[in-house]
């Protein structure tokens, strides 16, 4: 209740988003003679000075390997490393830091679950339910598991260009053969925000284990793993102001304790004999080898930065930018195809300009200083379903402004003129 009241109070604060831009040195530059407009945040976000400084300070003062040493530097590095685990637990309201496993990112988190949980819990004839809007990271690891075990993959449909899940049919898909339901919180190519609490509740009622891909949501809105009610939740540091190469896998304690290791090596063992070893409990059982120490510590700074800004404020601003851009592009009337929900979308727009390839849009926009992304966005099966090869995507973050969107729209109009569309 107190947390909820705090969230609401934060959301009411009027933010000066442009002022926050000075925290991001990279945004100050010009590209091809134009002020940089960075609209590729769904791929990776920029890093604030607070994160950059933390990384430099760690390497300048505290660099040492964690857990094994008993000298001052190693103690400092270990304390900072474990403090980040505690911070990550708080960031997503996990029950304890033992539910937080550091990974290389969302992709590795899903592979870890598919391998360690999957090898114990999935067998021939079982079904794994995904949705048609999943990123390749939430498809391919399950394909590999299905090949190993003889399980089958099912895909819960998306309702065409508008990009929603048809919740009225969900229960028909949650059969007793389905052992796992893995789905994205926010679609990276449609901007759909899925009702994760309801998806998890309905799966749980059917006795199905759940995994939430929070790659596009963790840095964009408050996340509460207990309220969501999932068994697993994964995200990447680099999509939320943190360094690349670091991510988090949250697993419910009871589930993690039943899982065998993922990788074998140092750090994850209790004892090793020539022919047999025993494992540490979670989370260390799943963190073999020297971890990305600076990444973990940098992620801590990113989480602090985001919470100082207020994730409710960020979510509101994101949705305002998404709605503003969608409205502006809708005014094109002809010559544009827009993907994703018309209302309640996340901070991104995905579109195609008639007779102009998405890569051409992105290439010409870059000449105007606007960084977009064009392609299948690691959503090839979804693109095929929608009957397209690719889309162009503008994805926003809290340091973006409506003025930048106005400039982006101007650039798109120029592109249409240039190609005679
Ligand atoms: C929805 C979604 N899931 C998974 C990923 C994979 O994230 P990473 O490459 O950081 O592992 C992405 C990256 O774009 C994504 O958007």
Coordinates of C-alpha atoms and ligand atoms in Angstrom, one line a residue:
X1 CA 0.0 0.0 0.0
X2 CA 2.8 2.4 1.0
X3 CA 4.7 1.5 -2.2
X4 CA 1.5 2.1 -4.3
X5 CA 0.9 5.5 -2.7
X6 CA 4.6 6.4 -3.4
X7 CA 4.1 5.3 -7.0
X8 CA 1.0 7.5 -7.4
X9 CA 2.8 10.5 -5.7
X10 CA 5.7 10.1 -8.1
X11 CA 3.5 9.9 -11.1
X12 CA 2.0 13.3 -10.3
X13 CA 5.4 15.0 -10.3
X14 CA 5.7 17.2 -13.4
X15 CA 8.9 16.1 -15.0
X16 CA 11.3 18.2 -17.1
X17 CA 12.4 15.5 -19.5
X18 CA 14.6 17.7 -21.6
X19 CA 16.7 18.5 -18.5
X20 CA 17.4 14.8 -18.0
X21 CA 19.1 14.7 -21.4
X22 CA 22.2 16.4 -20.0
X23 CA 22.7 13.2 -18.0
X24 CA 23.4 11.4 -21.3
X25 CA 26.6 12.7 -22.9
X26 CA 26.1 10.7 -26.1
X27 CA 22.9 12.7 -26.9
X28 CA 24.8 15.9 -27.2
X29 CA 26.4 15.0 -30.6
X30 CA 25.4 15.8 -34.2
X31 CA 25.1 13.1 -36.8
X32 CA 25.5 14.0 -40.4
X33 CA 25.3 17.6 -39.4
X34 CA 22.0 17.2 -37.5
X35 CA 21.4 16.9 -33.8
X36 CA 21.1 13.2 -33.0
X37 CA 17.6 11.9 -32.5
X38 CA 18.0 8.5 -31.0
X39 CA 14.9 6.4 -31.6
X40 CA 16.5 3.0 -31.4
X41 CA 15.9 2.4 -27.7
X42 CA 14.1 -0.9 -28.1
X43 CA 17.5 -2.3 -29.4
X44 CA 19.5 -0.6 -26.7
X45 CA 19.2 2.5 -24.5
X46 CA 21.8 5.1 -23.9
X47 CA 23.7 5.2 -20.6
X48 CA 23.6 8.1 -18.0
X49 CA 26.7 9.7 -16.6
X50 CA 25.9 8.0 -13.2
X51 CA 26.3 4.5 -14.8
X52 CA 29.5 5.5 -16.8
X53 CA 31.1 7.0 -13.7
X54 CA 30.3 3.8 -11.6
X55 CA 32.0 1.6 -14.2
X56 CA 35.1 3.8 -14.3
X57 CA 35.2 4.0 -10.4
X58 CA 34.9 0.2 -10.2
X59 CA 37.9 -0.3 -12.5
X60 CA 39.9 2.5 -11.0
X61 CA 39.4 1.6 -7.3
X62 CA 37.8 -1.8 -6.6
X63 CA 38.6 -4.2 -9.5
X64 CA 39.1 -7.8 -8.2
X65 CA 37.5 -11.1 -8.6
X66 CA 34.4 -11.8 -6.4
X67 CA 33.6 -14.4 -3.8
X68 CA 36.9 -16.2 -3.6
X69 CA 39.3 -13.6 -2.3
X70 CA 39.8 -12.4 1.3
X71 CA 41.8 -9.2 0.5
X72 CA 40.3 -5.7 0.7
X73 CA 39.7 -5.2 -3.0
X74 CA 38.0 -8.6 -3.4
X75 CA 35.9 -7.9 -0.4
X76 CA 34.8 -4.5 -1.8
X77 CA 34.0 -6.0 -5.2
X78 CA 32.1 -8.9 -3.6
X79 CA 30.1 -6.5 -1.4
X80 CA 29.2 -4.3 -4.4
X81 CA 28.3 -7.4 -6.5
X82 CA 26.0 -8.8 -3.9
X83 CA 24.5 -5.4 -3.1
X84 CA 23.4 -5.3 -6.7
X85 CA 21.6 -8.6 -6.3
X86 CA 19.7 -7.2 -3.3
X87 CA 19.0 -4.1 -5.3
X88 CA 17.7 -6.1 -8.3
X89 CA 15.4 -8.1 -5.9
X90 CA 14.0 -4.8 -4.6
X91 CA 13.7 -3.4 -8.2
X92 CA 11.2 -6.2 -9.2
X93 CA 9.9 -7.0 -5.7
X94 CA 11.3 -10.5 -5.5
X95 CA 10.9 -12.2 -2.2
X96 CA 14.7 -12.4 -1.7
X97 CA 18.0 -11.9 -3.4
X98 CA 18.3 -15.7 -3.7
X99 CA 15.7 -15.4 -6.5
X100 CA 18.0 -13.2 -8.6
X101 CA 20.4 -14.9 -11.0
X102 CA 22.8 -12.7 -13.0
X103 CA 22.9 -13.6 -16.7
X104 CA 24.3 -12.1 -19.9
X105 CA 20.8 -10.8 -20.7
X106 CA 17.3 -11.8 -21.6
X107 CA 18.5 -14.4 -24.2
X108 CA 20.7 -16.2 -21.8
X109 CA 18.1 -16.1 -19.1
X110 CA 15.6 -17.9 -21.4
X111 CA 18.2 -20.4 -22.5
X112 CA 19.1 -21.1 -18.9
X113 CA 15.4 -21.9 -18.1
X114 CA 14.9 -23.9 -21.3
X115 CA 18.0 -26.0 -20.5
X116 CA 18.0 -26.4 -16.7
X117 CA 14.2 -26.3 -16.0
X118 CA 13.3 -27.8 -19.3
X119 CA 15.6 -30.9 -19.0
X120 CA 13.9 -31.8 -15.7
X121 CA 10.3 -30.9 -16.5
X122 CA 9.7 -31.4 -20.3
X123 CA 9.2 -34.8 -22.0
X124 CA 7.9 -36.2 -25.2
X125 CA 4.2 -35.3 -25.8
X126 CA 4.4 -32.2 -23.6
X127 CA 3.5 -28.8 -25.1
X128 CA 5.2 -25.4 -24.6
X129 CA 2.9 -22.5 -25.3
X130 CA 4.4 -19.2 -26.7
X131 CA 2.7 -16.4 -28.6
X132 CA 3.0 -15.3 -32.2
X133 CA 4.6 -12.0 -31.1
X134 CA 7.7 -13.5 -29.4
X135 CA 11.2 -12.3 -30.1
X136 CA 13.5 -15.1 -31.5
X137 CA 15.1 -15.3 -28.0
X138 CA 11.8 -16.6 -26.7
X139 CA 11.3 -19.0 -29.6
X140 CA 14.6 -20.6 -30.5
X141 CA 15.6 -21.9 -27.0
X142 CA 12.2 -23.7 -26.8
X143 CA 12.7 -25.1 -30.3
X144 CA 16.0 -26.6 -29.2
X145 CA 14.3 -28.0 -26.1
X146 CA 11.5 -29.4 -28.2
X147 CA 14.1 -31.1 -30.5
X148 CA 15.9 -32.6 -27.5
X149 CA 12.8 -33.9 -25.8
X150 CA 10.1 -34.5 -28.5
X151 CA 7.8 -31.8 -27.0
X152 CA 5.7 -29.6 -29.3
X153 CA 5.5 -25.8 -29.5
X154 CA 2.2 -24.0 -29.8
X155 CA 1.7 -20.3 -30.7
X156 CA -1.2 -18.3 -29.2
X157 CA -2.4 -16.0 -32.1
X158 CA -2.0 -12.3 -32.5
X159 CA -5.0 -10.5 -34.0
X160 CA -3.4 -9.1 -37.2
X161 CA -1.9 -5.6 -37.6
X162 CA -3.5 -4.3 -34.4
X163 CA -1.3 -6.8 -32.6
X164 CA -3.3 -7.9 -29.6
X165 CA -3.7 -11.4 -27.9
X166 CA -7.3 -12.6 -28.1
X167 CA -7.8 -13.2 -24.4
X168 CA -11.3 -14.6 -24.9
X169 CA -9.8 -17.8 -26.3
X170 CA -6.9 -18.2 -23.9
X171 CA -8.4 -21.0 -21.7
X172 CA -8.8 -23.2 -24.8
X173 CA -5.0 -23.2 -25.2
X174 CA -4.2 -23.9 -21.6
X175 CA -4.7 -27.6 -21.8
X176 CA -3.2 -30.2 -19.5
X177 CA -0.4 -31.1 -22.0
X178 CA 0.9 -27.5 -21.8
X179 CA 3.7 -27.4 -19.2
X180 CA 5.0 -23.9 -19.8
X181 CA 3.6 -20.6 -21.1
X182 CA 6.3 -18.1 -22.1
X183 CA 5.3 -14.7 -23.4
X184 CA 6.6 -11.2 -23.7
X185 CA 5.4 -8.3 -21.5
X186 CA 5.8 -5.7 -24.2
X187 CA 6.2 -6.5 -27.9
X188 CA 9.4 -5.1 -29.4
X189 CA 7.8 -4.7 -32.9
X190 CA 4.1 -4.0 -32.2
X191 CA 4.3 -1.9 -29.0
X192 CA 1.6 -4.2 -27.4
X193 CA 1.5 -4.2 -23.7
X194 CA 0.3 -7.7 -22.7
X195 CA -1.9 -8.2 -19.6
X196 CA 0.8 -10.2 -17.8
X197 CA -1.0 -10.5 -14.4
X198 CA -4.0 -12.1 -16.1
X199 CA -1.9 -14.3 -18.4
X200 CA 0.0 -15.7 -15.4
X201 CA -3.1 -16.1 -13.2
X202 CA -4.9 -18.1 -15.9
X203 CA -1.9 -20.3 -16.6
X204 CA -1.3 -20.8 -12.9
X205 CA -5.0 -21.9 -12.5
X206 CA -4.3 -24.6 -15.2
X207 CA -1.1 -25.7 -13.3
X208 CA 1.2 -24.3 -16.0
X209 CA 4.6 -22.8 -15.3
X210 CA 5.1 -19.2 -16.6
X211 CA 8.0 -17.2 -18.0
X212 CA 7.7 -13.4 -18.7
X213 CA 10.1 -11.8 -21.1
X214 CA 10.4 -8.3 -19.6
X215 CA 13.2 -7.2 -22.0
X216 CA 11.1 -4.2 -23.2
X217 CA 9.3 -3.5 -19.9
X218 CA 11.9 -3.7 -17.0
X219 CA 13.3 -0.2 -17.8
X220 CA 10.0 1.3 -18.8
X221 CA 7.6 0.7 -15.9
X222 CA 7.4 -0.6 -12.4
X223 CA 7.7 -4.3 -12.3
X224 CA 6.5 -6.5 -9.4
X225 CA 7.3 -10.1 -9.8
X226 CA 5.1 -11.2 -6.9
X227 CA 2.1 -9.2 -8.2
X228 CA 2.7 -10.5 -11.8
X229 CA 2.7 -14.0 -10.2
X230 CA 5.1 -15.5 -12.7
X231 CA 7.6 -18.4 -12.1
X232 CA 10.3 -16.8 -14.2
X233 CA 11.0 -13.3 -15.4
X234 CA 13.9 -12.2 -17.6
X235 CA 15.4 -8.8 -18.6
X236 CA 18.6 -7.2 -20.0
X237 CA 20.6 -4.4 -18.4
X238 CA 21.4 -2.7 -21.7
X239 CA 17.8 -1.9 -22.5
X240 CA 17.4 0.0 -19.2
X241 CA 20.3 2.4 -19.0
X242 CA 22.7 -0.3 -17.9
X243 CA 25.8 -1.9 -19.5
X244 CA 25.6 -4.6 -22.2
X245 CA 26.4 -8.2 -21.3
X246 CA 24.4 -8.2 -18.1
X247 CA 20.9 -9.3 -17.3
X248 CA 18.7 -10.8 -14.7
X249 CA 16.7 -14.0 -14.4
X250 CA 14.2 -14.0 -11.6
X251 CA 13.0 -17.5 -10.6
X252 CA 10.6 -18.3 -7.8
X253 CA 12.7 -19.9 -5.0
X254 CA 10.7 -23.1 -4.9
X255 CA 11.2 -23.6 -8.7
X256 CA 14.9 -22.7 -8.7
X257 CA 15.7 -25.1 -5.9
X258 CA 14.4 -28.0 -8.0
X259 CA 16.5 -27.1 -11.1
X260 CA 19.8 -28.7 -12.0
X261 CA 22.8 -26.4 -13.0
X262 CA 23.0 -24.8 -16.4
X263 CA 26.8 -24.3 -16.9
X264 CA 29.4 -26.2 -14.8
X265 CA 32.6 -24.6 -13.5
X266 CA 34.0 -22.6 -10.7
X267 CA 31.8 -20.6 -8.3
X268 CA 28.8 -22.8 -8.6
X269 CA 30.0 -25.9 -6.6
X270 CA 30.1 -26.9 -3.0
X271 CA 32.8 -29.6 -3.6
X272 CA 34.4 -31.3 -6.6
X273 CA 35.9 -34.7 -6.8
X274 CA 37.4 -36.3 -9.9
X275 CA 34.1 -38.0 -10.8
X276 CA 31.4 -36.2 -8.9
X277 CA 30.6 -32.7 -7.7
X278 CA 27.9 -31.1 -5.5
X279 CA 26.3 -27.8 -6.2
X280 CA 25.6 -24.6 -4.2
X281 CA 22.0 -23.6 -3.7
X282 CA 20.4 -21.0 -6.0
X283 CA 21.3 -18.4 -7.2
X284 CA 25.1 -19.4 -7.2
X285 CA 24.4 -22.8 -8.7
X286 CA 23.5 -21.0 -11.9
X287 CA 26.4 -18.6 -12.0
X288 CA 29.4 -20.6 -13.1
X289 CA 32.7 -18.9 -13.7
X290 CA 33.8 -15.3 -13.2
X291 CA 30.7 -13.1 -13.7
X292 CA 30.5 -9.8 -15.4
X293 CA 31.3 -7.9 -12.2
X294 CA 31.4 -4.4 -13.6
X295 CA 28.2 -5.1 -15.5
X296 CA 26.5 -6.1 -12.3
X297 CA 27.7 -3.0 -10.5
X298 CA 26.8 -0.8 -13.4
X299 CA 23.3 -2.3 -13.4
X300 CA 22.9 -1.3 -9.8
X301 CA 23.7 2.3 -10.8
X302 CA 21.1 2.0 -13.7
X303 CA 18.4 0.7 -11.3
X304 CA 19.1 3.6 -8.9
X305 CA 19.0 6.1 -11.8
X306 CA 15.6 4.7 -13.1
X307 CA 14.1 4.8 -9.6
X308 CA 15.3 8.3 -9.0
X309 CA 13.6 9.3 -12.2
X310 CA 10.5 7.3 -11.2
X311 CA 9.4 4.3 -13.3
X312 CA 5.8 5.5 -13.1
X313 CA 6.9 8.8 -14.6
X314 CA 8.8 6.9 -17.3
X315 CA 5.9 4.7 -18.2
X316 CA 3.6 7.7 -18.5
X317 CA 6.0 9.6 -20.7
X318 CA 6.7 6.5 -22.8
X319 CA 3.0 6.1 -23.5
X320 CA 2.5 9.8 -24.2
X321 CA 5.4 9.6 -26.8
X322 CA 4.0 6.4 -28.3
X323 CA 0.5 7.9 -28.6
X324 CA 1.8 11.2 -30.0
X325 CA 3.9 9.4 -32.7
X326 CA 1.0 7.1 -33.6
X327 CA -1.4 10.0 -33.9
X328 CA 1.1 11.9 -36.1
X329 CA 1.7 8.9 -38.4
X330 CA -2.1 8.2 -38.6
X331 CA -2.4 11.7 -40.1
X332 CA -0.5 10.4 -43.2
X333 CA -3.9 9.0 -44.3
X334 CA -2.5 7.1 -47.3
X335 CA 0.9 5.6 -48.0
X336 CA 1.5 4.2 -44.5
X337 CA 0.7 1.0 -42.8
X338 CA 0.9 1.1 -39.0
X339 CA 1.3 -1.9 -36.7
X340 CA 0.2 -2.4 -33.1
X341 CA -2.6 -1.3 -30.9
X342 CA -4.3 2.1 -31.5
X343 CA -4.6 2.9 -27.9
X344 CA -2.6 1.9 -24.8
X345 CA 0.6 1.2 -26.8
X346 CA 4.1 1.3 -25.4
X347 CA 6.6 3.9 -26.5
X348 CA 7.3 2.7 -30.0
X349 CA 5.8 2.8 -33.5
X350 CA 6.3 0.3 -36.2
X351 CA 5.3 1.2 -39.8
X352 CA 5.8 0.7 -43.5
X353 CA 5.8 3.6 -46.0
X354 CA 4.1 2.4 -49.3
X355 CA 6.5 1.3 -51.9
X356 CA 9.6 2.2 -49.8
X357 CA 11.7 -0.5 -48.2
X358 CA 12.1 -0.2 -44.4
X359 CA 15.9 -0.2 -44.9
X360 CA 15.6 2.8 -47.3
X361 CA 13.6 4.7 -44.7
X362 CA 16.2 4.0 -42.0
X363 CA 19.1 4.8 -44.3
X364 CA 17.7 8.2 -45.4
X365 CA 16.5 9.0 -41.9
X366 CA 20.0 8.5 -40.6
X367 CA 21.2 11.2 -43.0
X368 CA 18.8 13.5 -41.2
X369 CA 20.3 12.5 -37.8
X370 CA 17.4 10.2 -36.9
X371 CA 18.4 6.7 -35.7
X372 CA 15.6 4.2 -36.5
X373 CA 15.7 0.5 -37.0
X374 CA 14.4 -1.4 -40.0
X375 CA 14.1 -5.2 -40.4
X376 CA 12.3 -8.1 -38.9
X377 CA 13.3 -7.0 -35.4
X378 CA 14.0 -10.7 -34.5
X379 CA 10.2 -11.4 -35.0
X380 CA 10.4 -13.3 -38.3
X381 CA 7.4 -15.6 -37.7
X382 CA 5.3 -12.6 -36.7
X383 CA 6.4 -10.6 -39.8
X384 CA 5.4 -13.6 -42.0
X385 CA 2.0 -13.8 -40.3
X386 CA 1.5 -10.1 -41.1
X387 CA 2.6 -10.7 -44.7
X388 CA 5.7 -8.4 -44.5
X389 CA 9.4 -8.9 -44.6
X390 CA 10.2 -6.0 -42.3
X391 CA 9.0 -2.8 -40.7
X392 CA 10.6 0.5 -39.8
X393 CA 10.6 1.2 -36.0
X394 CA 11.0 4.3 -33.9
X395 CA 11.3 3.4 -30.2
X396 CA 11.4 6.0 -27.5
X397 CA 12.8 6.5 -24.0
X398 CA 12.3 9.1 -21.3
X399 CA 15.0 11.4 -22.8
X400 CA 13.1 11.7 -26.0
X401 CA 10.7 14.6 -26.7
X402 CA 7.7 15.4 -28.8
X403 CA 9.9 18.0 -30.7
X404 CA 12.0 15.1 -31.8
X405 CA 9.0 13.2 -33.0
X406 CA 7.9 16.3 -35.0
X407 CA 11.3 16.3 -36.7
X408 CA 11.1 12.6 -37.3
X409 CA 7.7 13.0 -39.0
X410 CA 9.1 15.8 -41.1
X411 CA 11.9 13.5 -42.2
X412 CA 9.4 10.8 -43.1
X413 CA 7.5 13.3 -45.3
X414 CA 10.7 14.2 -47.0
X415 CA 11.5 10.6 -47.6
X416 CA 8.0 10.1 -49.2
X417 CA 8.7 13.1 -51.5
X418 CA 12.2 11.8 -52.3
X419 CA 10.9 8.4 -53.4
X420 CA 7.9 10.0 -55.2
X421 CA 5.5 8.1 -53.0
Ligands
LIG1 C1 11.1 -8.7 -26.4 C2 12.5 -9.0 -26.4 N1 12.9 -10.2 -25.9 C3 14.2 -10.6 -25.9 C4 15.2 -9.7 -26.4 C5 16.6 -10.2 -26.4 O1 17.4 -9.4 -25.6 P1 19.0 -9.5 -25.4 O2 19.5 -9.4 -26.8 O3 19.4 -8.4 -24.6 O4 19.2 -10.8 -24.8 C6 14.8 -8.5 -27.0 C7 15.8 -7.7 -27.7 O5 15.5 -6.8 -28.5 C8 13.5 -8.2 -27.0 O6 13.0 -7.0 -27.5

